[in-house]
Amino acid sequence: MAAITLGGNPINTTGELPKVGTKLTDFELIQNDLSVASLSTFAGKNLILNIFPSVDTGTCAASVRKFNETAAKLDQTAVLCISRDLPFAQKRFCGAEGLENVINLSDFNTGAFGKNNGLEILDGPLAGLHSRVLIVTDANGTILHTEQVSEIADEPNYEAALAVL
């Protein structure tokens, strides 16, 4: 269980993030067109998983914008923005912002992705949502970098995530 904070108040997650050097566990997440995406959907690509509570918060929206800008410059890399928001909300946000370089994926139906990767928030006002996490993998699905952001209101360390690619 990871101890993080929201506005300085302690909250907990369901577990620890996957370890660097291990393989990312397969997943089933919902795309904006309501189709299912899994790890094999992105086979052969490096992945940046930008995971957050909700695209409708300032910090989460800022991370999607930042990665959209960065993703256009990355070869053989997909940036997956993952939350429990409905796919419709994710699509609306990116459409309104003109963001086309990131892939939104929703864990709204079961929350299994958050539970399986130890990043679901257990308590506090955001219980049941995902904590702010970055996971970077190589093209074989091996985890190169993880970051559990200790204060949910803070942005992740973009440079550290990008440096491993």
N, CA, C and O atoms as a DFTB+ gen file, in Angstrom:
660 C
 N C O
     1  1       0.844      -1.177       0.000
     2  2       0.000       0.000       0.000
     3  2       0.888       1.238       0.000
     4  3       1.811       1.353       0.806
     5  1       0.602       2.155      -0.906
     6  2       1.351       3.410      -0.960
     7  2       0.577       4.484      -0.202
     8  3      -0.644       4.584      -0.316
     9  1       1.306       5.280       0.569
    10  2       0.709       6.413       1.274
    11  2       0.997       7.661       0.444
    12  3       2.154       8.011       0.210
    13  1      -0.068       8.326       0.005
    14  2       0.045       9.555      -0.767
    15  2      -0.805      10.607      -0.079
    16  3      -1.417      10.337       0.954
    17  1      -0.845      11.809      -0.650
    18  2      -1.661      12.851      -0.041
    19  2      -2.525      13.538      -1.092
    20  3      -2.213      13.557      -2.282
    21  1      -3.617      14.098      -0.600
    22  2      -4.496      14.945      -1.400
    23  2      -4.671      16.226      -0.605
    24  3      -5.325      16.226       0.439
    25  1      -4.096      17.313      -1.086
    26  2      -4.142      18.569      -0.348
    27  2      -3.458      18.464       1.002
    28  3      -3.851      19.126       1.962
    29  1      -2.423      17.622       1.069
    30  2      -1.680      17.421       2.309
    31  2      -2.302      16.404       3.249
    32  3      -1.684      16.039       4.249
    33  1      -3.505      15.937       2.955
    34  2      -4.172      14.939       3.795
    35  2      -3.829      13.536       3.321
    36  3      -3.925      13.246       2.128
    37  1      -3.427      12.656       4.247
    38  2      -3.009      11.315       3.839
    39  2      -4.158      10.457       3.321
    40  3      -5.261      10.456       3.868
    41  1      -3.861       9.722       2.241
    42  2      -4.755       8.705       1.691
    43  2      -3.889       7.531       1.235
    44  3      -2.666       7.654       1.160
    45  1      -4.504       6.419       0.936
    46  2      -3.765       5.211       0.605
    47  2      -4.219       4.618      -0.723
    48  3      -5.343       4.839      -1.174
    49  1      -3.317       3.860      -1.332
    50  2      -3.654       3.129      -2.544
    51  2      -3.728       1.639      -2.222
    52  3      -3.363       1.207      -1.129
    53  1      -4.206       0.863      -3.194
    54  2      -4.403      -0.569      -2.982
    55  2      -3.118      -1.361      -2.875
    56  3      -3.137      -2.487      -2.379
    57  1      -2.014      -0.817      -3.319
    58  2      -0.776      -1.597      -3.271
    59  2       0.407      -0.807      -3.759
    60  3       0.412       0.423      -3.728
    61  1       1.416      -1.535      -4.213
    62  2       2.629      -0.929      -4.753
    63  2       2.600      -1.033      -6.270
    64  3       1.989      -1.944      -6.829
    65  1       3.260      -0.102      -6.924
    66  2       3.347      -0.128      -8.374
    67  2       4.159      -1.334      -8.828
    68  3       4.968      -1.861      -8.065
    69  1       3.949      -1.775     -10.065
    70  2       4.779      -2.852     -10.605
    71  2       6.250      -2.435     -10.580
    72  3       6.563      -1.248     -10.672
    73  1       7.131      -3.389     -10.459
    74  2       8.565      -3.114     -10.331
    75  2       9.221      -2.889     -11.688
    76  3       8.861      -3.517     -12.683
    77  1      10.181      -1.988     -11.706
    78  2      11.008      -1.770     -12.883
    79  2      11.708      -3.087     -13.206
    80  3      12.205      -3.772     -12.312
    81  1      11.743      -3.434     -14.490
    82  2      12.366      -4.684     -14.930
    83  2      11.380      -5.816     -15.128
    84  3      11.715      -6.825     -15.749
    85  1      10.147      -5.665     -14.601
    86  2       9.117      -6.689     -14.799
    87  2       8.285      -6.325     -16.028
    88  3       8.395      -5.224     -16.568
    89  1       7.467      -7.257     -16.449
    90  2       6.585      -7.011     -17.593
    91  2       5.289      -6.367     -17.109
    92  3       4.763      -6.715     -16.051
    93  1       4.789      -5.433     -17.895
    94  2       3.495      -4.832     -17.601
    95  2       2.426      -5.900     -17.761
    96  3       2.427      -6.637     -18.747
    97  1       1.532      -5.989     -16.819
    98  2       0.439      -6.938     -16.872
    99  2      -0.534      -6.542     -17.974
   100  3      -0.827      -5.360     -18.160
   101  1      -1.035      -7.537     -18.706
   102  2      -2.006      -7.254     -19.755
   103  2      -3.214      -6.552     -19.141
   104  3      -3.482      -6.682     -17.946
   105  1      -3.927      -5.818     -19.962
   106  2      -5.082      -5.064     -19.488
   107  2      -6.150      -5.027     -20.560
   108  3      -5.891      -5.306     -21.730
   109  1      -7.347      -4.680     -20.144
   110  2      -8.450      -4.394     -21.053
   111  2      -9.060      -3.072     -20.621
   112  3      -9.673      -2.970     -19.559
   113  1      -8.882      -2.062     -21.462
   114  2      -9.392      -0.726     -21.188
   115  2     -10.252      -0.291     -22.366
   116  3     -10.090      -0.787     -23.480
   117  1     -11.155       0.627     -22.115
   118  2     -12.129       1.044     -23.116
   119  2     -11.636       2.301     -23.842
   120  3     -11.269       3.297     -23.219
   121  1     -11.638       2.222     -25.172
   122  2     -11.249       3.350     -26.014
   123  2     -12.440       4.281     -26.222
   124  3     -13.565       3.959     -25.841
   125  1     -12.184       5.431     -26.827
   126  2     -13.243       6.425     -27.038
   127  2     -14.381       5.922     -27.904
   128  3     -15.505       6.410     -27.789
   129  1     -14.109       4.943     -28.779
   130  2     -15.164       4.388     -29.623
   131  2     -15.844       3.181     -28.965
   132  3     -16.611       2.468     -29.613
   133  1     -15.564       2.957     -27.688
   134  2     -16.100       1.881     -26.850
   135  2     -15.542       0.502     -27.186
   136  3     -16.028      -0.499     -26.660
   137  1     -14.540       0.431     -28.045
   138  2     -13.857      -0.842     -28.290
   139  2     -12.856      -1.077     -27.159
   140  3     -12.517      -0.165     -26.405
   141  1     -12.398      -2.310     -27.065
   142  2     -11.471      -2.692     -26.004
   143  2     -10.039      -2.660     -26.528
   144  3      -9.747      -3.183     -27.604
   145  1      -9.160      -2.046     -25.762
   146  2      -7.723      -2.046     -26.062
   147  2      -7.027      -2.883     -24.999
   148  3      -7.385      -2.841     -23.821
   149  1      -6.037      -3.635     -25.429
   150  2      -5.224      -4.421     -24.508
   151  2      -3.764      -4.113     -24.777
   152  3      -3.446      -3.318     -25.663
   153  1      -2.890      -4.726     -24.031
   154  2      -1.464      -4.504     -24.219
   155  2      -1.060      -4.859     -25.649
   156  3      -0.218      -4.178     -26.235
   157  1      -1.639      -5.903     -26.214
   158  2      -1.280      -6.323     -27.575
   159  2      -1.694      -5.293     -28.629
   160  3      -1.140      -5.284     -29.728
   161  1      -2.648      -4.436     -28.313
   162  2      -3.047      -3.364     -29.231
   163  2      -1.864      -2.457     -29.554
   164  3      -1.809      -1.859     -30.629
   165  1      -0.928      -2.356     -28.631
   166  2       0.205      -1.446     -28.765
   167  2       1.531      -2.194     -28.932
   168  3       2.599      -1.653     -28.648
   169  1       1.450      -3.435     -29.393
   170  2       2.638      -4.283     -29.563
   171  2       3.681      -3.579     -30.421
   172  3       3.363      -2.955     -31.433
   173  1       4.932      -3.696     -29.990
   174  2       6.040      -3.120     -30.741
   175  2       6.289      -1.654     -30.479
   176  3       7.168      -1.055     -31.099
   177  1       5.533      -1.064     -29.570
   178  2       5.721       0.361     -29.250
   179  2       6.156       0.523     -27.807
   180  3       5.751      -0.238     -26.929
   181  1       6.988       1.527     -27.577
   182  2       7.236       1.964     -26.213
   183  2       5.941       2.581     -25.725
   184  3       5.182       3.149     -26.510
   185  1       5.688       2.472     -24.435
   186  2       4.465       3.044     -23.880
   187  2       4.777       3.988     -22.736
   188  3       5.632       3.713     -21.894
   189  1       4.074       5.100     -22.721
   190  2       4.039       5.982     -21.553
   191  2       2.604       5.930     -21.063
   192  3       1.692       6.369     -21.763
   193  1       2.398       5.400     -19.875
   194  2       1.072       5.348     -19.275
   195  2       0.957       6.513     -18.309
   196  3       1.586       6.526     -17.251
   197  1       0.147       7.488     -18.685
   198  2      -0.126       8.667     -17.876
   199  2      -1.461       8.394     -17.181
   200  3      -2.521       8.510     -17.796
   201  1      -1.406       8.036     -15.914
   202  2      -2.583       7.574     -15.176
   203  2      -2.954       8.642     -14.149
   204  3      -2.083       9.218     -13.496
   205  1      -4.254       8.901     -14.013
   206  2      -4.677      10.002     -13.150
   207  2      -6.129       9.823     -12.723
   208  3      -6.837       8.985     -13.282
   209  1      -6.589      10.612     -11.725
   210  2      -7.966      10.475     -11.227
   211  2      -9.043      10.865     -12.240
   212  3      -9.956      10.078     -12.488
   213  1      -8.957      12.072     -12.837
   214  2     -10.007      12.527     -13.745
   215  2      -9.491      13.634     -14.640
   216  3      -8.830      14.564     -14.179
   217  1      -9.798      13.529     -15.921
   218  2      -9.378      14.541     -16.887
   219  2     -10.039      15.892     -16.601
   220  3      -9.608      16.916     -17.130
   221  1     -11.069      15.898     -15.777
   222  2     -11.782      17.135     -15.454
   223  2     -11.204      17.870     -14.246
   224  3     -11.899      18.660     -13.607
   225  1      -9.936      17.610     -13.935
   226  2      -9.251      18.392     -12.902
   227  2      -8.058      19.085     -13.551
   228  3      -7.536      18.615     -14.562
   229  1      -7.638      20.178     -12.983
   230  2      -6.586      20.994     -13.582
   231  2      -5.275      20.274     -13.804
   232  3      -4.695      20.366     -14.886
   233  1      -4.797      19.556     -12.797
   234  2      -3.509      18.877     -12.916
   235  2      -3.578      17.733     -13.919
   236  3      -2.652      17.536     -14.705
   237  1      -4.667      16.984     -13.893
   238  2      -4.825      15.868     -14.836
   239  2      -4.883      16.396     -16.262
   240  3      -4.241      15.846     -17.157
   241  1      -5.643      17.450     -16.475
   242  2      -5.751      18.053     -17.804
   243  2      -4.385      18.560     -18.260
   244  3      -4.031      18.409     -19.430
   245  1      -3.618      19.156     -17.358
   246  2      -2.285      19.664     -17.706
   247  2      -1.366      18.531     -18.143
   248  3      -0.574      18.701     -19.070
   249  1      -1.462      17.374     -17.485
   250  2      -0.596      16.255     -17.860
   251  2      -0.962      15.714     -19.238
   252  3      -0.076      15.325     -19.999
   253  1      -2.245      15.681     -19.570
   254  2      -2.659      15.229     -20.898
   255  2      -2.157      16.208     -21.955
   256  3      -1.662      15.789     -23.001
   257  1      -2.278      17.500     -21.693
   258  2      -1.786      18.515     -22.638
   259  2      -0.269      18.382     -22.846
   260  3       0.224      18.415     -23.973
   261  1       0.451      18.231     -21.737
   262  2       1.919      18.128     -21.812
   263  2       2.331      16.902     -22.614
   264  3       3.200      16.991     -23.481
   265  1       1.716      15.760     -22.332
   266  2       2.088      14.552     -23.066
   267  2       1.628      14.610     -24.514
   268  3       2.282      14.025     -25.378
   269  1       0.540      15.288     -24.808
   270  2       0.112      15.455     -26.197
   271  2       1.190      16.201     -26.982
   272  3       1.525      15.832     -28.107
   273  1       1.719      17.243     -26.376
   274  2       2.782      18.028     -27.004
   275  2       4.033      17.171     -27.217
   276  3       4.654      17.225     -28.278
   277  1       4.393      16.391     -26.216
   278  2       5.593      15.562     -26.266
   279  2       5.432      14.383     -27.217
   280  3       6.373      14.027     -27.926
   281  1       4.257      13.777     -27.239
   282  2       4.034      12.553     -28.017
   283  2       4.286      12.760     -29.501
   284  3       4.722      11.837     -30.188
   285  1       4.020      13.941     -29.997
   286  2       4.225      14.218     -31.420
   287  2       5.690      14.084     -31.814
   288  3       5.997      13.899     -32.992
   289  1       6.591      14.174     -30.854
   290  2       8.029      14.135     -31.130
   291  2       8.654      12.767     -30.861
   292  3       9.856      12.594     -31.066
   293  1       7.868      11.794     -30.407
   294  2       8.404      10.492     -30.020
   295  2       8.188       9.455     -31.119
   296  3       7.086       9.322     -31.651
   297  1       9.241       8.728     -31.452
   298  2       9.132       7.650     -32.438
   299  2       8.754       6.349     -31.745
   300  3       9.225       6.058     -30.646
   301  1       7.914       5.585     -32.390
   302  2       7.525       4.247     -31.914
   303  2       7.075       4.243     -30.455
   304  3       7.352       3.302     -29.712
   305  1       6.385       5.296     -30.058
   306  2       5.919       5.432     -28.679
   307  2       4.461       5.874     -28.676
   308  3       4.073       6.792     -29.399
   309  1       3.671       5.213     -27.860
   310  2       2.274       5.608     -27.661
   311  2       2.116       6.140     -26.246
   312  3       2.620       5.550     -25.290
   313  1       1.421       7.248     -26.121
   314  2       1.115       7.819     -24.810
   315  2      -0.337       7.483     -24.499
   316  3      -1.252       7.935     -25.187
   317  1      -0.537       6.683     -23.452
   318  2      -1.867       6.251     -23.037
   319  2      -2.270       7.043     -21.805
   320  3      -1.600       6.978     -20.774
   321  1      -3.360       7.788     -21.907
   322  2      -3.878       8.569     -20.782
   323  2      -5.042       7.771     -20.196
   324  3      -6.080       7.600     -20.834
   325  1      -4.849       7.291     -18.978
   326  2      -5.767       6.324     -18.377
   327  2      -6.413       6.902     -17.123
   328  3      -5.730       7.390     -16.222
   329  1      -7.743       6.838     -17.081
   330  2      -8.497       7.266     -15.902
   331  2      -9.777       6.449     -15.831
   332  3     -10.031       5.592     -16.677
   333  1     -10.571       6.723     -14.818
   334  2     -11.871       6.072     -14.700
   335  2     -12.981       6.939     -15.269
   336  3     -14.160       6.622     -15.112
   337  1     -12.609       8.044     -15.936
   338  2     -13.598       8.870     -16.619
   339  2     -14.292       8.035     -17.690
   340  3     -13.707       7.095     -18.229
   341  1     -15.528       8.379     -17.992
   342  2     -16.201       7.739     -19.113
   343  2     -15.464       8.084     -20.404
   344  3     -14.912       9.178     -20.518
   345  1     -15.443       7.178     -21.372
   346  2     -14.798       7.473     -22.649
   347  2     -15.353       8.737     -23.303
   348  3     -14.623       9.447     -23.994
   349  1     -16.625       9.020     -23.092
   350  2     -17.247      10.209     -23.672
   351  2     -16.619      11.487     -23.113
   352  3     -16.406      12.450     -23.849
   353  1     -16.327      11.493     -21.825
   354  2     -15.694      12.660     -21.201
   355  2     -14.267      12.829     -21.710
   356  3     -13.828      13.948     -21.978
   357  1     -13.550      11.725     -21.841
   358  2     -12.187      11.795     -22.361
   359  2     -12.185      12.347     -23.789
   360  3     -11.377      13.212     -24.128
   361  1     -13.091      11.841     -24.614
   362  2     -13.183      12.279     -26.008
   363  2     -13.571      13.759     -26.086
   364  3     -13.008      14.510     -26.882
   365  1     -14.529      14.171     -25.263
   366  2     -14.959      15.574     -25.234
   367  2     -13.786      16.479     -24.879
   368  3     -13.568      17.500     -25.531
   369  1     -13.032      16.108     -23.848
   370  2     -11.903      16.926     -23.407
   371  2     -10.879      17.082     -24.525
   372  3     -10.482      18.199     -24.855
   373  1     -10.452      15.966     -25.107
   374  2      -9.421      16.046     -26.150
   375  2      -9.936      16.772     -27.389
   376  3      -9.179      17.491     -28.042
   377  1     -11.204      16.593     -27.717
   378  2     -11.782      17.308     -28.848
   379  2     -11.803      18.808     -28.612
   380  3     -11.445      19.588     -29.494
   381  1     -12.220      19.205     -27.430
   382  2     -12.284      20.633     -27.097
   383  2     -10.899      21.261     -27.056
   384  3     -10.739      22.440     -27.369
   385  1      -9.901      20.477     -26.670
   386  2      -8.531      20.974     -26.548
   387  2      -7.726      20.799     -27.841
   388  3      -6.624      21.336     -27.958
   389  1      -8.263      20.057     -28.804
   390  2      -7.535      19.796     -30.043
   391  2      -6.353      18.858     -29.850
   392  3      -5.337      18.985     -30.533
   393  1      -6.481      17.924     -28.927
   394  2      -5.392      16.991     -28.615
   395  2      -5.554      15.714     -29.432
   396  3      -6.561      15.017     -29.308
   397  1      -4.568      15.411     -30.261
   398  2      -4.671      14.262     -31.155
   399  2      -3.512      13.289     -31.040
   400  3      -3.504      12.277     -31.741
   401  1      -2.527      13.555     -30.179
   402  2      -1.335      12.717     -30.116
   403  2      -1.320      11.746     -28.950
   404  3      -0.383      10.958     -28.821
   405  1      -2.338      11.784     -28.095
   406  2      -2.433      10.848     -26.971
   407  2      -3.630       9.934     -27.208
   408  3      -4.542      10.257     -27.969
   409  1      -3.602       8.794     -26.542
   410  2      -4.694       7.823     -26.638
   411  2      -5.356       7.737     -25.273
   412  3      -4.716       7.363     -24.290
   413  1      -6.630       8.081     -25.211
   414  2      -7.368       7.988     -23.950
   415  2      -7.921       6.587     -23.789
   416  3      -8.464       6.003     -24.727
   417  1      -7.774       6.059     -22.586
   418  2      -8.321       4.751     -22.249
   419  2      -9.028       4.852     -20.909
   420  3      -8.534       5.487     -19.978
   421  1     -10.187       4.221     -20.825
   422  2     -10.995       4.301     -19.613
   423  2     -11.056       2.963     -18.886
   424  3     -11.172       1.903     -19.502
   425  1     -10.975       3.039     -17.579
   426  2     -11.107       1.879     -16.691
   427  2     -12.423       1.990     -15.920
   428  3     -12.538       1.495     -14.799
   429  1     -13.425       2.652     -16.541
   430  2     -14.663       2.962     -15.834
   431  2     -15.471       1.731     -15.454
   432  3     -16.152       1.736     -14.428
   433  1     -15.409       0.689     -16.251
   434  2     -16.332      -0.423     -16.056
   435  2     -15.993      -1.319     -14.869
   436  3     -16.899      -1.720     -14.137
   437  1     -14.732      -1.643     -14.656
   438  2     -14.396      -2.551     -13.549
   439  2     -13.366      -1.985     -12.592
   440  3     -13.300      -2.396     -11.433
   441  1     -12.567      -1.052     -13.062
   442  2     -11.475      -0.554     -12.233
   443  2     -10.348      -1.557     -12.096
   444  3      -9.447      -1.364     -11.281
   445  1     -10.381      -2.635     -12.886
   446  2      -9.398      -3.719     -12.761
   447  2      -7.974      -3.240     -13.013
   448  3      -7.043      -3.704     -12.355
   449  1      -7.794      -2.326     -13.951
   450  2      -6.448      -1.840     -14.231
   451  2      -5.837      -1.212     -12.971
   452  3      -4.700      -1.516     -12.610
   453  1      -6.589      -0.348     -12.318
   454  2      -6.102       0.293     -11.101
   455  2      -5.823      -0.689      -9.984
   456  3      -4.815      -0.582      -9.285
   457  1      -6.716      -1.642      -9.822
   458  2      -6.531      -2.657      -8.776
   459  2      -5.321      -3.537      -9.073
   460  3      -4.508      -3.800      -8.187
   461  1      -5.202      -3.995     -10.327
   462  2      -4.120      -4.907     -10.703
   463  2      -2.744      -4.269     -10.636
   464  3      -1.743      -4.971     -10.494
   465  1      -2.681      -2.953     -10.735
   466  2      -1.396      -2.262     -10.711
   467  2      -1.146      -1.506      -9.412
   468  3      -0.195      -0.729      -9.321
   469  1      -1.995      -1.727      -8.402
   470  2      -1.772      -1.163      -7.075
   471  2      -1.924       0.329      -6.981
   472  3      -1.341       0.947      -6.091
   473  1      -2.697       0.938      -7.878
   474  2      -2.777       2.399      -7.880
   475  2      -4.168       2.949      -7.613
   476  3      -4.380       4.158      -7.704
   477  1      -5.113       2.089      -7.286
   478  2      -6.452       2.560      -6.945
   479  2      -6.427       3.233      -5.571
   480  3      -5.809       2.727      -4.634
   481  1      -7.101       4.372      -5.462
   482  2      -7.179       5.086      -4.187
   483  2      -8.211       4.397      -3.306
   484  3      -9.334       4.139      -3.739
   485  1      -7.824       4.099      -2.064
   486  2      -8.685       3.363      -1.138
   487  2      -9.601       4.227      -0.295
   488  3     -10.714       3.815       0.034
   489  1      -9.146       5.427       0.059
   490  2      -9.916       6.236       1.010
   491  2      -9.865       7.709       0.630
   492  3      -9.164       8.096      -0.306
   493  1     -10.605       8.518       1.357
   494  2     -10.656       9.940       1.068
   495  2     -11.677      10.246      -0.015
   496  3     -12.373       9.342      -0.478
   497  1     -11.778      11.503      -0.425
   498  2     -12.817      11.912      -1.367
   499  2     -12.650      11.345      -2.781
   500  3     -13.602      11.368      -3.561
   501  1     -11.467      10.838      -3.128
   502  2     -11.246      10.266      -4.459
   503  2     -11.203       8.732      -4.444
   504  3     -10.714       8.109      -5.386
   505  1     -11.714       8.138      -3.373
   506  2     -11.706       6.674      -3.263
   507  2     -12.333       6.038      -4.494
   508  3     -13.390       6.461      -4.963
   509  1     -11.663       5.015      -5.007
   510  2     -12.133       4.299      -6.180
   511  2     -11.531       4.792      -7.484
   512  3     -11.586       4.095      -8.497
   513  1     -10.949       6.003      -7.466
   514  2     -10.293       6.523      -8.662
   515  2      -8.824       6.101      -8.671
   516  3      -8.333       5.516      -7.705
   517  1      -8.135       6.399      -9.758
   518  2      -6.711       6.073      -9.857
   519  2      -5.880       7.204      -9.278
   520  3      -6.226       8.380      -9.395
   521  1      -4.777       6.823      -8.650
   522  2      -3.829       7.837      -8.194
   523  2      -3.004       8.309      -9.397
   524  3      -3.063       7.715     -10.473
   525  1      -2.247       9.371      -9.200
   526  2      -1.438       9.923     -10.296
   527  2      -0.147       9.115     -10.395
   528  3       0.672       9.100      -9.476
   529  1       0.013       8.441     -11.545
   530  2       1.122       7.509     -11.740
   531  2       1.624       7.618     -13.175
   532  3       0.849       7.852     -14.103
   533  1       2.926       7.445     -13.340
   534  2       3.511       7.248     -14.661
   535  2       4.165       5.875     -14.695
   536  3       4.864       5.489     -13.758
   537  1       3.936       5.142     -15.776
   538  2       4.623       3.879     -16.026
   539  2       5.132       3.959     -17.461
   540  3       4.375       4.277     -18.377
   541  1       6.405       3.671     -17.650
   542  2       7.003       3.676     -18.982
   543  2       7.516       2.279     -19.270
   544  3       8.192       1.668     -18.442
   545  1       7.185       1.771     -20.472
   546  2       7.675       0.449     -20.883
   547  2       8.422       0.562     -22.209
   548  3       8.247       1.514     -22.969
   549  1       9.253      -0.436     -22.456
   550  2       9.869      -0.532     -23.772
   551  2       8.919      -1.267     -24.713
   552  3       7.807      -1.624     -24.322
   553  1       9.349      -1.492     -25.934
   554  2       8.494      -2.097     -26.951
   555  2       8.126      -3.543     -26.641
   556  3       7.211      -4.093     -27.255
   557  1       8.828      -4.164     -25.697
   558  2       8.518      -5.541     -25.284
   559  2       7.632      -5.593     -24.046
   560  3       7.322      -6.680     -23.558
   561  1       7.223      -4.447     -23.533
   562  2       6.370      -4.408     -22.349
   563  2       7.120      -4.468     -21.034
   564  3       6.505      -4.612     -19.978
   565  1       8.450      -4.359     -21.080
   566  2       9.248      -4.346     -19.852
   567  2       9.193      -2.949     -19.253
   568  3       9.415      -1.955     -19.946
   569  1       8.900      -2.882     -17.976
   570  2       8.778      -1.599     -17.284
   571  2      10.159      -0.984     -17.074
   572  3      11.049      -1.597     -16.486
   573  1      10.312       0.244     -17.573
   574  2      11.571       0.979     -17.468
   575  2      11.550       2.025     -16.361
   576  3      12.595       2.390     -15.822
   577  1      10.356       2.504     -16.025
   578  2      10.239       3.611     -15.073
   579  2       8.839       3.612     -14.478
   580  3       7.863       3.345     -15.179
   581  1       8.739       3.909     -13.199
   582  2       7.444       4.156     -12.557
   583  2       7.584       5.369     -11.644
   584  3       8.658       5.659     -11.115
   585  1       6.480       6.057     -11.480
   586  2       6.422       7.152     -10.511
   587  2       5.029       7.207      -9.922
   588  3       4.043       7.376     -10.639
   589  1       4.955       7.064      -8.606
   590  2       3.726       7.309      -7.862
   591  2       3.855       8.731      -7.332
   592  3       4.651       8.972      -6.425
   593  1       3.098       9.674      -7.872
   594  2       3.205      11.068      -7.434
   595  2       2.668      11.139      -6.007
   596  3       1.535      10.741      -5.736
   597  1       3.493      11.649      -5.106
   598  2       3.143      11.589      -3.684
   599  2       2.004      12.526      -3.288
   600  3       1.251      12.215      -2.367
   601  1       1.865      13.656      -3.958
   602  2       0.750      14.581      -3.724
   603  2      -0.064      14.640      -5.008
   604  3       0.437      15.073      -6.046
   605  1      -1.309      14.210      -4.942
   606  2      -2.136      14.083      -6.139
   607  2      -2.249      15.391      -6.918
   608  3      -2.383      15.369      -8.142
   609  1      -2.197      16.516      -6.235
   610  2      -2.332      17.800      -6.915
   611  2      -1.080      18.195      -7.691
   612  3      -1.115      19.159      -8.457
   613  1       0.030      17.469      -7.510
   614  2       1.275      17.792      -8.206
   615  2       1.349      17.071      -9.548
   616  3       0.799      15.982      -9.711
   617  1       2.038      17.694     -10.510
   618  2       2.263      17.058     -11.797
   619  2       3.388      16.032     -11.658
   620  3       4.237      16.147     -10.773
   621  1       3.387      15.032     -12.536
   622  2       4.460      14.040     -12.490
   623  2       5.759      14.624     -13.023
   624  3       5.777      15.731     -13.561
   625  1       6.837      13.881     -12.873
   626  2       8.146      14.284     -13.370
   627  2       8.259      13.822     -14.827
   628  3       8.722      12.715     -15.106
   629  1       7.834      14.676     -15.737
   630  2       7.820      14.336     -17.161
   631  2       9.204      13.996     -17.666
   632  3       9.378      13.031     -18.411
   633  1      10.191      14.780     -17.268
   634  2      11.549      14.603     -17.770
   635  2      12.117      13.237     -17.390
   636  3      12.767      12.592     -18.213
   637  1      11.883      12.790     -16.167
   638  2      12.393      11.485     -15.742
   639  2      11.773      10.356     -16.552
   640  3      12.449       9.393     -16.914
   641  1      10.479      10.484     -16.832
   642  2       9.789       9.449     -17.624
   643  2      10.328       9.416     -19.039
   644  3      10.577       8.338     -19.579
   645  1      10.511      10.568     -19.645
   646  2      10.981      10.641     -21.023
   647  2      12.440      10.241     -21.154
   648  3      12.854       9.726     -22.193
   649  1      13.226      10.475     -20.104
   650  2      14.664      10.183     -20.152
   651  2      14.954       8.703     -20.346
   652  3      15.981       8.359     -20.932
   653  1      14.089       7.820     -19.876
   654  2      14.356       6.371     -20.001
   655  2      14.106       5.859     -21.413
   656  3      14.513       4.749     -21.754
   657  1      13.440       6.660     -22.234
   658  2      13.209       6.262     -23.627
   659  2      14.377       6.709     -24.474
   660  3      14.388       6.475     -25.683
